[in-house]
Short mmCIF file of C-alpha atoms in Angstrom, two decimals:
data_model
loop_
_atom_site.label_atom_id
_atom_site.label_comp_id
_atom_site.label_asym_id
_atom_site.label_seq_id
_atom_site.Cartn_x
_atom_site.Cartn_y
_atom_site.Cartn_z
CA UNK A 1062 2.95 30.22 -5.26
CA UNK A 1063 2.04 28.70 -1.89
CA UNK A 1064 -1.22 29.82 -0.31
CA UNK A 1065 -1.25 29.45 3.48
CA UNK A 1066 -4.54 29.54 5.37
CA UNK A 1067 -6.17 28.32 8.56
CA UNK A 1068 -9.08 25.90 8.27
CA UNK A 1069 -11.61 25.03 10.95
CA UNK A 1070 -11.55 21.35 11.89
CA UNK A 1071 -14.83 19.93 13.24
CA UNK A 1072 -12.85 17.10 14.84
CA UNK A 1073 -10.45 19.16 16.94
CA UNK A 1074 -12.72 22.24 17.21
CA UNK A 1075 -9.74 24.44 16.36
CA UNK A 1076 -8.20 26.13 13.33
CA UNK A 1077 -5.43 24.09 11.73
CA UNK A 1078 -2.78 25.43 9.34
CA UNK A 1079 -3.20 24.34 5.72
CA UNK A 1080 -1.44 24.99 2.45
CA UNK A 1081 -2.20 24.66 -1.24
CA UNK A 1082 0.11 25.29 -4.17
CA UNK A 1083 -0.99 27.29 -7.20
CA UNK A 1084 0.92 27.27 -10.47
CA UNK A 1085 0.61 29.51 -13.49
CA UNK A 1086 1.68 26.65 -15.70
CA UNK A 1087 1.48 22.91 -14.95
CA UNK A 1088 4.63 21.12 -13.84
CA UNK A 1089 4.38 18.75 -16.79
CA UNK A 1090 3.04 19.66 -20.20
CA UNK A 1091 0.07 17.73 -21.48
CA UNK A 1092 1.33 14.78 -23.53
CA UNK A 1093 -0.80 15.03 -26.65
CA UNK A 1094 1.30 12.52 -28.60
CA UNK A 1095 0.96 9.93 -25.86
CA UNK A 1096 -2.79 10.56 -25.82
CA UNK A 1097 -2.99 9.88 -29.56
CA UNK A 1098 -1.05 6.63 -29.17
CA UNK A 1099 -3.20 5.65 -26.21
CA UNK A 1100 -6.43 6.12 -28.14
CA UNK A 1101 -5.03 4.21 -31.11
CA UNK A 1102 -4.14 1.28 -28.87
CA UNK A 1103 -0.34 1.46 -29.01
CA UNK A 1104 -0.10 1.99 -25.25
CA UNK A 1105 -2.22 0.68 -22.39
CA UNK A 1106 -0.79 2.41 -19.33
CA UNK A 1107 -2.27 5.71 -18.21
CA UNK A 1108 0.17 8.41 -17.07
CA UNK A 1109 -0.29 11.49 -14.92
CA UNK A 1110 0.50 13.60 -17.99
CA UNK A 1111 -2.80 12.43 -19.50
CA UNK A 1112 -5.91 13.48 -17.60
CA UNK A 1113 -8.17 10.50 -17.04
CA UNK A 1114 -10.95 9.44 -14.72
CA UNK A 1115 -10.38 6.87 -12.02
CA UNK A 1116 -12.02 5.11 -9.12
CA UNK A 1117 -10.13 3.30 -6.39
CA UNK A 1118 -11.29 0.29 -4.38
CA UNK A 1119 -9.75 -1.88 -1.69
CA UNK A 1120 -10.48 -5.52 -0.94
CA UNK A 1121 -10.04 -5.79 2.82
CA UNK A 1122 -8.19 -8.73 4.37
CA UNK A 1123 -10.07 -10.95 6.84
CA UNK A 1124 -10.21 -9.81 10.46
CA UNK A 1125 -8.04 -12.27 12.40
CA UNK A 1126 -7.71 -10.47 15.73
CA UNK A 1127 -10.64 -12.35 17.30
CA UNK A 1128 -9.26 -15.75 16.27
CA UNK A 1129 -6.97 -17.14 18.95
CA UNK A 1130 -6.32 -20.58 17.44
CA UNK A 1131 -3.75 -20.90 14.65
CA UNK A 1132 -5.87 -23.50 12.90
CA UNK A 1133 -8.83 -21.12 12.81
CA UNK A 1134 -6.62 -18.41 11.35
CA UNK A 1135 -5.29 -20.79 8.71
CA UNK A 1136 -8.81 -21.86 7.80
CA UNK A 1137 -9.96 -18.24 7.54
CA UNK A 1138 -7.03 -17.34 5.27
CA UNK A 1139 -7.61 -20.41 3.12
CA UNK A 1140 -11.26 -19.49 2.71
CA UNK A 1141 -10.28 -15.90 1.88
CA UNK A 1142 -7.80 -17.09 -0.75
CA UNK A 1143 -10.35 -19.38 -2.40
CA UNK A 1144 -12.99 -16.65 -2.58
CA UNK A 1145 -10.48 -14.17 -3.96
CA UNK A 1146 -9.38 -16.59 -6.69
CA UNK A 1147 -12.99 -16.93 -7.83
CA UNK A 1148 -13.25 -13.14 -7.83
CA UNK A 1149 -10.16 -12.93 -10.05
CA UNK A 1150 -11.65 -15.51 -12.42
CA UNK A 1151 -14.64 -13.20 -12.89
CA UNK A 1152 -12.35 -10.26 -13.76
CA UNK A 1153 -10.31 -12.46 -16.12
CA UNK A 1154 -13.50 -13.43 -17.92
CA UNK A 1155 -14.29 -9.73 -18.38
CA UNK A 1156 -10.76 -8.95 -19.53
CA UNK A 1157 -10.62 -11.82 -22.03
CA UNK A 1158 -13.86 -10.87 -23.76
CA UNK A 1159 -16.26 -13.13 -25.62
CA UNK A 1160 -14.44 -13.15 -28.96
CA UNK A 1161 -10.84 -13.45 -27.74
CA UNK A 1162 -10.03 -17.15 -27.37
CA UNK A 1163 -6.28 -17.03 -28.01
CA UNK A 1164 -5.02 -15.36 -24.86
CA UNK A 1165 -4.70 -17.65 -21.88
CA UNK A 1166 -5.98 -16.73 -18.45
CA UNK A 1167 -2.47 -17.07 -17.03
CA UNK A 1168 -1.43 -13.82 -18.70
CA UNK A 1169 -4.42 -11.91 -17.33
CA UNK A 1170 -4.23 -10.54 -13.78
CA UNK A 1171 -1.16 -12.54 -12.79
CA UNK A 1172 -1.54 -12.25 -9.00
CA UNK A 1173 0.67 -14.20 -6.61
CA UNK A 1174 -1.72 -16.26 -4.47
CA UNK A 1175 -1.91 -16.23 -0.70
CA UNK A 1176 1.08 -17.97 0.89
CA UNK A 1177 0.50 -20.99 3.08
CA UNK A 1178 2.47 -21.71 6.23
CA UNK A 1179 4.86 -24.04 4.40
CA UNK A 1180 5.49 -21.52 1.62
CA UNK A 1181 5.95 -18.69 4.10
CA UNK A 1182 8.44 -20.76 6.12
CA UNK A 1183 10.40 -21.62 2.97
CA UNK A 1184 10.45 -17.96 1.96
CA UNK A 1185 11.73 -16.88 5.38
CA UNK A 1186 14.38 -19.61 5.27
CA UNK A 1187 15.66 -18.35 1.90
CA UNK A 1188 15.84 -14.80 3.21
CA UNK A 1189 17.66 -15.95 6.36
CA UNK A 1190 20.23 -17.87 4.26
CA UNK A 1191 20.79 -14.80 2.09
CA UNK A 1192 21.36 -12.63 5.19
CA UNK A 1193 23.76 -15.17 6.67
CA UNK A 1194 25.70 -15.40 3.42
CA UNK A 1195 25.93 -11.62 3.21
CA UNK A 1196 27.15 -11.44 6.80
CA UNK A 1197 29.76 -14.15 6.16
CA UNK A 1198 30.97 -12.29 3.09
CA UNK A 1199 31.42 -9.09 5.05
CA UNK A 1200 33.33 -10.92 7.80
CA UNK A 1201 35.59 -12.58 5.25
CA UNK A 1202 36.35 -9.27 3.58
CA UNK A 1203 37.10 -7.59 6.90
CA UNK A 1204 39.37 -10.44 8.01
CA UNK A 1205 41.44 -10.04 4.84
CA UNK A 1206 41.62 -13.66 3.67
CA UNK A 1207 45.07 -14.54 2.28
CA UNK A 1208 44.29 -17.89 0.74
CA UNK A 1209 45.09 -18.62 -2.90
CA UNK A 1210 43.06 -16.36 -5.14
CA UNK A 1211 40.72 -17.57 -7.81
CA UNK A 1212 40.46 -14.99 -10.57
CA UNK A 1213 41.92 -12.44 -8.22
CA UNK A 1214 39.61 -13.32 -5.27
CA UNK A 1215 40.04 -15.67 -2.31
CA UNK A 1216 38.41 -19.06 -2.77
CA UNK A 1217 36.21 -18.67 0.30
CA UNK A 1218 35.05 -15.29 -0.91
CA UNK A 1219 34.16 -16.70 -4.34
CA UNK A 1220 32.02 -19.46 -2.80
CA UNK A 1221 30.31 -17.05 -0.46
CA UNK A 1222 29.60 -14.63 -3.28
CA UNK A 1223 27.92 -17.43 -5.21
CA UNK A 1224 25.65 -18.08 -2.24
CA UNK A 1225 24.91 -14.37 -1.93
CA UNK A 1226 24.04 -14.09 -5.62
CA UNK A 1227 21.81 -17.14 -5.38
CA UNK A 1228 20.02 -15.76 -2.35
CA UNK A 1229 19.66 -12.35 -3.98
CA UNK A 1230 18.17 -13.90 -7.12
CA UNK A 1231 15.65 -15.86 -5.07
CA UNK A 1232 14.77 -12.77 -3.15
CA UNK A 1233 14.48 -10.74 -6.35
CA UNK A 1234 11.71 -13.02 -7.55
CA UNK A 1235 9.56 -11.81 -4.70
CA UNK A 1236 8.08 -8.49 -5.82
CA UNK A 1237 7.10 -7.40 -2.34
CA UNK A 1238 9.90 -8.15 0.09
CA UNK A 1239 9.37 -6.49 3.48
CA UNK A 1240 10.95 -3.05 3.63
CA UNK A 1241 10.51 -2.45 7.37
CA UNK A 1242 10.62 -4.40 10.64
CA UNK A 1243 6.81 -4.42 10.98
CA UNK A 1244 6.53 -6.85 8.07
CA UNK A 1245 4.35 -4.58 5.90
CA UNK A 1246 5.22 -5.04 2.23
CA UNK A 1247 5.35 -2.66 -0.69
CA UNK A 1248 3.53 -4.49 -3.47
CA UNK A 1249 4.16 -3.88 -7.15
CA UNK A 1250 1.24 -3.22 -9.48
CA UNK A 1251 0.30 -4.09 -13.04
CA UNK A 1252 -2.37 -2.99 -15.53
CA UNK A 1253 -4.93 -5.06 -17.44
CA UNK A 1254 -6.95 -3.69 -20.35
CA UNK A 1255 -10.62 -4.69 -20.25
CA UNK A 1256 -12.77 -4.03 -23.37
CA UNK A 1257 -16.39 -3.06 -22.79
CA UNK A 1258 -19.12 -3.62 -25.34
CA UNK A 1259 -22.02 -1.21 -25.83
CA UNK A 1260 -25.23 -2.94 -27.05
CA UNK A 1261 -26.17 -0.03 -29.32
CA UNK A 1262 -22.62 0.35 -30.72
CA UNK A 1263 -21.03 -3.11 -30.95
CA UNK A 1264 -18.19 -1.95 -33.21
CA UNK A 1265 -17.04 1.02 -31.12
CA UNK A 1266 -13.76 0.68 -29.26
CA UNK A 1267 -14.35 1.33 -25.56
CA UNK A 1268 -12.30 0.00 -22.67
CA UNK A 1269 -11.15 0.54 -19.09
CA UNK A 1270 -7.80 -0.14 -17.50
CA UNK A 1271 -7.63 -2.03 -14.24
CA UNK A 1272 -4.54 -1.36 -12.14
CA UNK A 1273 -4.14 -4.07 -9.53
CA UNK A 1274 -1.68 -5.40 -6.95
CA UNK A 1275 0.46 -8.29 -8.13
CA UNK A 1276 0.36 -10.14 -4.82
CA UNK A 1277 -2.36 -11.08 -2.36
CA UNK A 1278 -1.22 -10.73 1.24
CA UNK A 1279 -3.04 -12.06 4.32
CA UNK A 1280 -2.98 -8.83 6.35
CA UNK A 1281 -2.91 -6.05 3.71
CA UNK A 1282 -5.50 -4.54 1.42
CA UNK A 1283 -5.64 -5.56 -2.22
CA UNK A 1284 -5.92 -2.44 -4.38
CA UNK A 1285 -7.96 -2.10 -7.56
CA UNK A 1286 -8.03 1.13 -9.57
CA UNK A 1287 -10.46 1.47 -12.48
CA UNK A 1288 -9.13 3.95 -15.06
CA UNK A 1289 -10.98 5.11 -18.14
CA UNK A 1290 -10.58 7.67 -20.88
CA UNK A 1291 -12.25 6.24 -23.99
CA UNK A 1292 -15.44 4.80 -22.57
CA UNK A 1293 -19.01 5.80 -21.77
CA UNK A 1294 -19.73 6.58 -18.15
CA UNK A 1295 -22.74 4.23 -18.23
CA UNK A 1296 -20.52 1.30 -19.24
CA UNK A 1297 -18.01 2.13 -16.52
CA UNK A 1298 -20.78 2.35 -13.95
CA UNK A 1299 -22.14 -1.05 -15.00
CA UNK A 1300 -18.63 -2.56 -14.81
CA UNK A 1301 -17.96 -1.19 -11.32
CA UNK A 1302 -21.41 -2.23 -10.10
CA UNK A 1303 -20.83 -5.76 -11.40
CA UNK A 1304 -17.38 -5.83 -9.81
CA UNK A 1305 -18.64 -4.85 -6.35
CA UNK A 1306 -21.70 -7.08 -6.60
CA UNK A 1307 -19.60 -10.12 -7.48
CA UNK A 1308 -17.19 -9.37 -4.61
CA UNK A 1309 -20.12 -9.29 -2.18
CA UNK A 1310 -21.41 -12.58 -3.59
CA UNK A 1311 -18.06 -14.12 -2.65
CA UNK A 1312 -18.28 -12.52 0.84
CA UNK A 1313 -15.34 -10.19 0.16
CA UNK A 1314 -15.26 -6.79 1.83
CA UNK A 1315 -14.62 -4.18 -0.89
CA UNK A 1316 -14.80 -0.45 -0.12
CA UNK A 1317 -14.28 2.70 -2.22
CA UNK A 1318 -11.44 4.94 -1.06
CA UNK A 1319 -10.20 8.36 -2.24
CA UNK A 1320 -8.04 8.21 -5.35
CA UNK A 1321 -5.21 10.13 -3.64
CA UNK A 1322 -4.95 7.59 -0.82
CA UNK A 1323 -1.20 7.02 -1.29
CA UNK A 1324 -0.03 10.58 -1.94
CA UNK A 1325 3.24 11.52 -0.27
CA UNK A 1326 2.02 15.02 0.52
CA UNK A 1327 -0.52 15.65 3.28
CA UNK A 1328 -2.12 18.55 1.38
CA UNK A 1329 -4.26 16.14 -0.60
CA UNK A 1330 -7.56 18.01 -0.28
CA UNK A 1331 -8.16 21.76 0.14
CA UNK A 1332 -11.06 21.20 2.58
CA UNK A 1333 -9.72 18.25 4.61
CA UNK A 1334 -6.91 19.04 7.00
CA UNK A 1335 -4.78 16.23 8.49
CA UNK A 1336 -4.36 16.09 12.27
CA UNK A 1337 -1.01 15.23 13.87
CA UNK A 1338 -0.76 13.30 17.13
CA UNK A 1339 2.68 14.14 18.47
CA UNK A 1340 4.73 11.14 19.59
CA UNK A 1341 7.06 11.93 22.51
CA UNK A 1342 7.89 8.28 23.21
CA UNK A 1343 8.80 6.54 19.91
CA UNK A 1344 8.70 3.13 21.60
CA UNK A 1345 4.89 3.26 21.66
CA UNK A 1346 4.55 3.26 17.86
CA UNK A 1347 4.44 -0.57 17.56
CA UNK A 1348 1.78 -0.64 20.29
CA UNK A 1349 -0.23 2.05 18.46
CA UNK A 1350 -0.13 0.03 15.23
CA UNK A 1351 -1.17 -3.12 17.07
CA UNK A 1352 -4.10 -1.31 18.71
CA UNK A 1353 -5.25 0.08 15.35
CA UNK A 1354 -5.59 -3.40 13.91
CA UNK A 1355 -6.72 -5.40 16.93
CA UNK A 1356 -9.22 -3.09 18.65
CA UNK A 1357 -9.99 0.01 16.54
CA UNK A 1358 -11.18 -1.63 13.32
CA UNK A 1359 -8.28 -0.66 11.03
CA UNK A 1360 -6.35 -2.85 8.62
CA UNK A 1361 -3.04 -2.38 6.83
CA UNK A 1362 -3.37 -0.34 3.64
CA UNK A 1363 0.30 -0.45 2.64
CA UNK A 1364 3.65 1.27 2.82
CA UNK A 1365 4.34 4.49 0.90
CA UNK A 1366 7.21 6.93 0.43
CA UNK A 1367 7.45 10.52 1.65
CA UNK A 1368 10.03 12.65 -0.16
CA UNK A 1369 12.87 14.34 1.67
CA UNK A 1370 11.50 17.82 0.86
CA UNK A 1371 8.16 17.12 2.60
CA UNK A 1372 9.53 15.55 5.78
CA UNK A 1373 10.43 18.72 7.76
CA UNK A 1374 7.25 20.69 6.95
CA UNK A 1375 4.59 17.96 6.97
CA UNK A 1376 5.96 15.04 8.98
CA UNK A 1377 7.89 16.88 11.73
CA UNK A 1378 11.16 15.17 10.82
CA UNK A 1379 14.24 17.26 11.63
CA UNK A 1380 17.24 17.17 9.29
CA UNK A 1381 16.14 14.28 7.05
CA UNK A 1382 18.92 12.52 5.17
CA UNK A 1383 16.69 10.99 2.49
CA UNK A 1384 13.23 9.79 1.57
CA UNK A 1385 11.41 7.75 4.19
CA UNK A 1386 8.61 5.22 4.19
CA UNK A 1387 5.46 5.46 6.25
CA UNK A 1388 2.84 2.86 7.08
CA UNK A 1389 -0.78 3.61 6.38
CA UNK A 1390 -3.92 2.02 7.85
CA UNK A 1391 -7.48 2.30 6.57
CA UNK A 1392 -10.65 1.86 8.61
CA UNK A 1393 -12.85 -1.02 7.54
CA UNK A 1394 -16.10 0.98 7.55
CA UNK A 1395 -15.40 4.73 7.46
CA UNK A 1396 -12.56 4.75 4.88
CA UNK A 1397 -10.44 7.15 6.92
CA UNK A 1398 -6.68 6.74 7.16
CA UNK A 1399 -3.98 6.78 9.83
CA UNK A 1400 -0.35 7.23 8.79
CA UNK A 1401 2.37 6.12 11.18
CA UNK A 1402 5.80 7.70 10.75
CA UNK A 1403 8.85 7.63 12.98
CA UNK A 1404 7.87 10.99 14.50
CA UNK A 1405 4.07 11.21 14.59
CA UNK A 1406 0.72 9.61 13.97
CA UNK A 1407 -1.31 11.44 11.30
CA UNK A 1408 -5.09 11.25 11.02
CA UNK A 1409 -6.65 11.80 7.56
CA UNK A 1410 -10.43 12.00 7.42
CA UNK A 1411 -12.56 10.63 4.63
CA UNK A 1412 -15.25 12.58 2.78
CA UNK A 1413 -17.69 11.93 5.64
CA UNK A 1414 -15.87 14.47 7.76
CA UNK A 1415 -18.83 15.70 9.82
CA UNK A 1416 -20.42 12.33 10.63
CA UNK A 1417 -20.86 11.41 14.33
CA UNK A 1418 -19.15 8.05 13.69
CA UNK A 1419 -16.07 9.82 12.33
CA UNK A 1420 -15.94 12.11 15.35
CA UNK A 1421 -16.26 9.20 17.78
CA UNK A 1422 -13.53 7.21 16.01
CA UNK A 1423 -11.21 10.22 15.96
CA UNK A 1424 -11.61 10.71 19.71
CA UNK A 1425 -10.99 7.00 20.30
CA UNK A 1426 -7.75 7.02 18.28
CA UNK A 1427 -6.54 10.20 19.99
CA UNK A 1428 -7.30 8.78 23.44
CA UNK A 1429 -5.53 5.52 22.56
CA UNK A 1430 -2.36 7.34 21.49
CA UNK A 1431 -2.43 9.53 24.61
CA UNK A 1432 -2.99 6.58 26.97
CA UNK A 1433 -0.17 4.55 25.46
CA UNK A 1434 2.25 7.45 25.82
CA UNK A 1435 1.10 8.14 29.38
CA UNK A 1436 1.73 4.56 30.47
CA UNK A 1437 5.05 4.19 28.62
CA UNK A 1438 8.30 5.24 30.26
CA UNK A 1439 10.31 7.91 28.42
CA UNK A 1440 13.84 6.95 27.29
CA UNK A 1441 15.48 9.01 30.06
CA UNK A 1442 13.43 7.28 32.73
CA UNK A 1443 14.31 3.87 31.30
CA UNK A 1444 18.02 4.75 31.33
CA UNK A 1445 17.80 5.97 34.91
CA UNK A 1446 16.00 2.80 36.00
CA UNK A 1447 18.64 0.62 34.36
CA UNK A 1448 21.40 2.63 36.05
CA UNK A 1449 19.85 2.07 39.49
#
């Protein structure tokens, strides 16, 4: 059953509608067989059907808004990539263990490194060729080529299809191709099993799983999720403390974030209510995202999917035809989030809901969205101006 209630928001000083769902039985039965196999070491991946503890952390990308020179930006990204590689070497050393000398480091935490300008240009060129080949194929099919067929297809079409397949295969190698015009990528993740050794019980089997992004991007957060089920809490605490300490030694900004950071639903916490900033002029959304990164201290967290069923009730989307993606930004210091959809801007507070800094940042974001909409012309006014 759905329980609807109104919750007082200290940010807006009003009551906001909230909802939580209660079930007599869980949606998915507890997978006891999978748990047995997991403990015995047959599987490494945790699933939502097995209850386990977790802690989520984000390595923040370097702030580049204050750097006007391209060379300075390139130098900052190069320095960030070098420091991050040393950080990964530390995690690989933990994952390999002292007694395991057979497994190579290449198979542990296989993360695509930061792209340089030359690599990025080559990648964009491959994608452009694939788009051009696809467009040429469509034009050839629409024109109805009548040349001599090869295996039942026109010769031009066969050659073009080869180019399309080649471009698609090159593009398929990239695990995080941009899924939206803003250039934010959806990065795939992998899991590494890290054994932990207790001094008083050297023969006991204890380990944690580390879920990590498979690509390091210059403007997006790198996600690390520590998962554990068969391990002492003291060992996990020592591992996380060592992880954060080593990141700080390499001058990397790593922050803890809520574990449900990427949930598609907005009802992620019974005592934290999201706040919607209505967008009446959709053309201001790119300017809002630019202001979040350049002046308000946010950075790109990633791109996530909202299901079709949640769009009308939680995202103010009328008559959705399918699932949609939304962009999410995280603040560098307060760990609060801003989701940008095609219909609204959604504020999600962190656990420090009542702090003065959180209140001040909320008012700043709300004022920024209001000012951008006030200065932007609505679509009707733009059409009228063009007509004159």
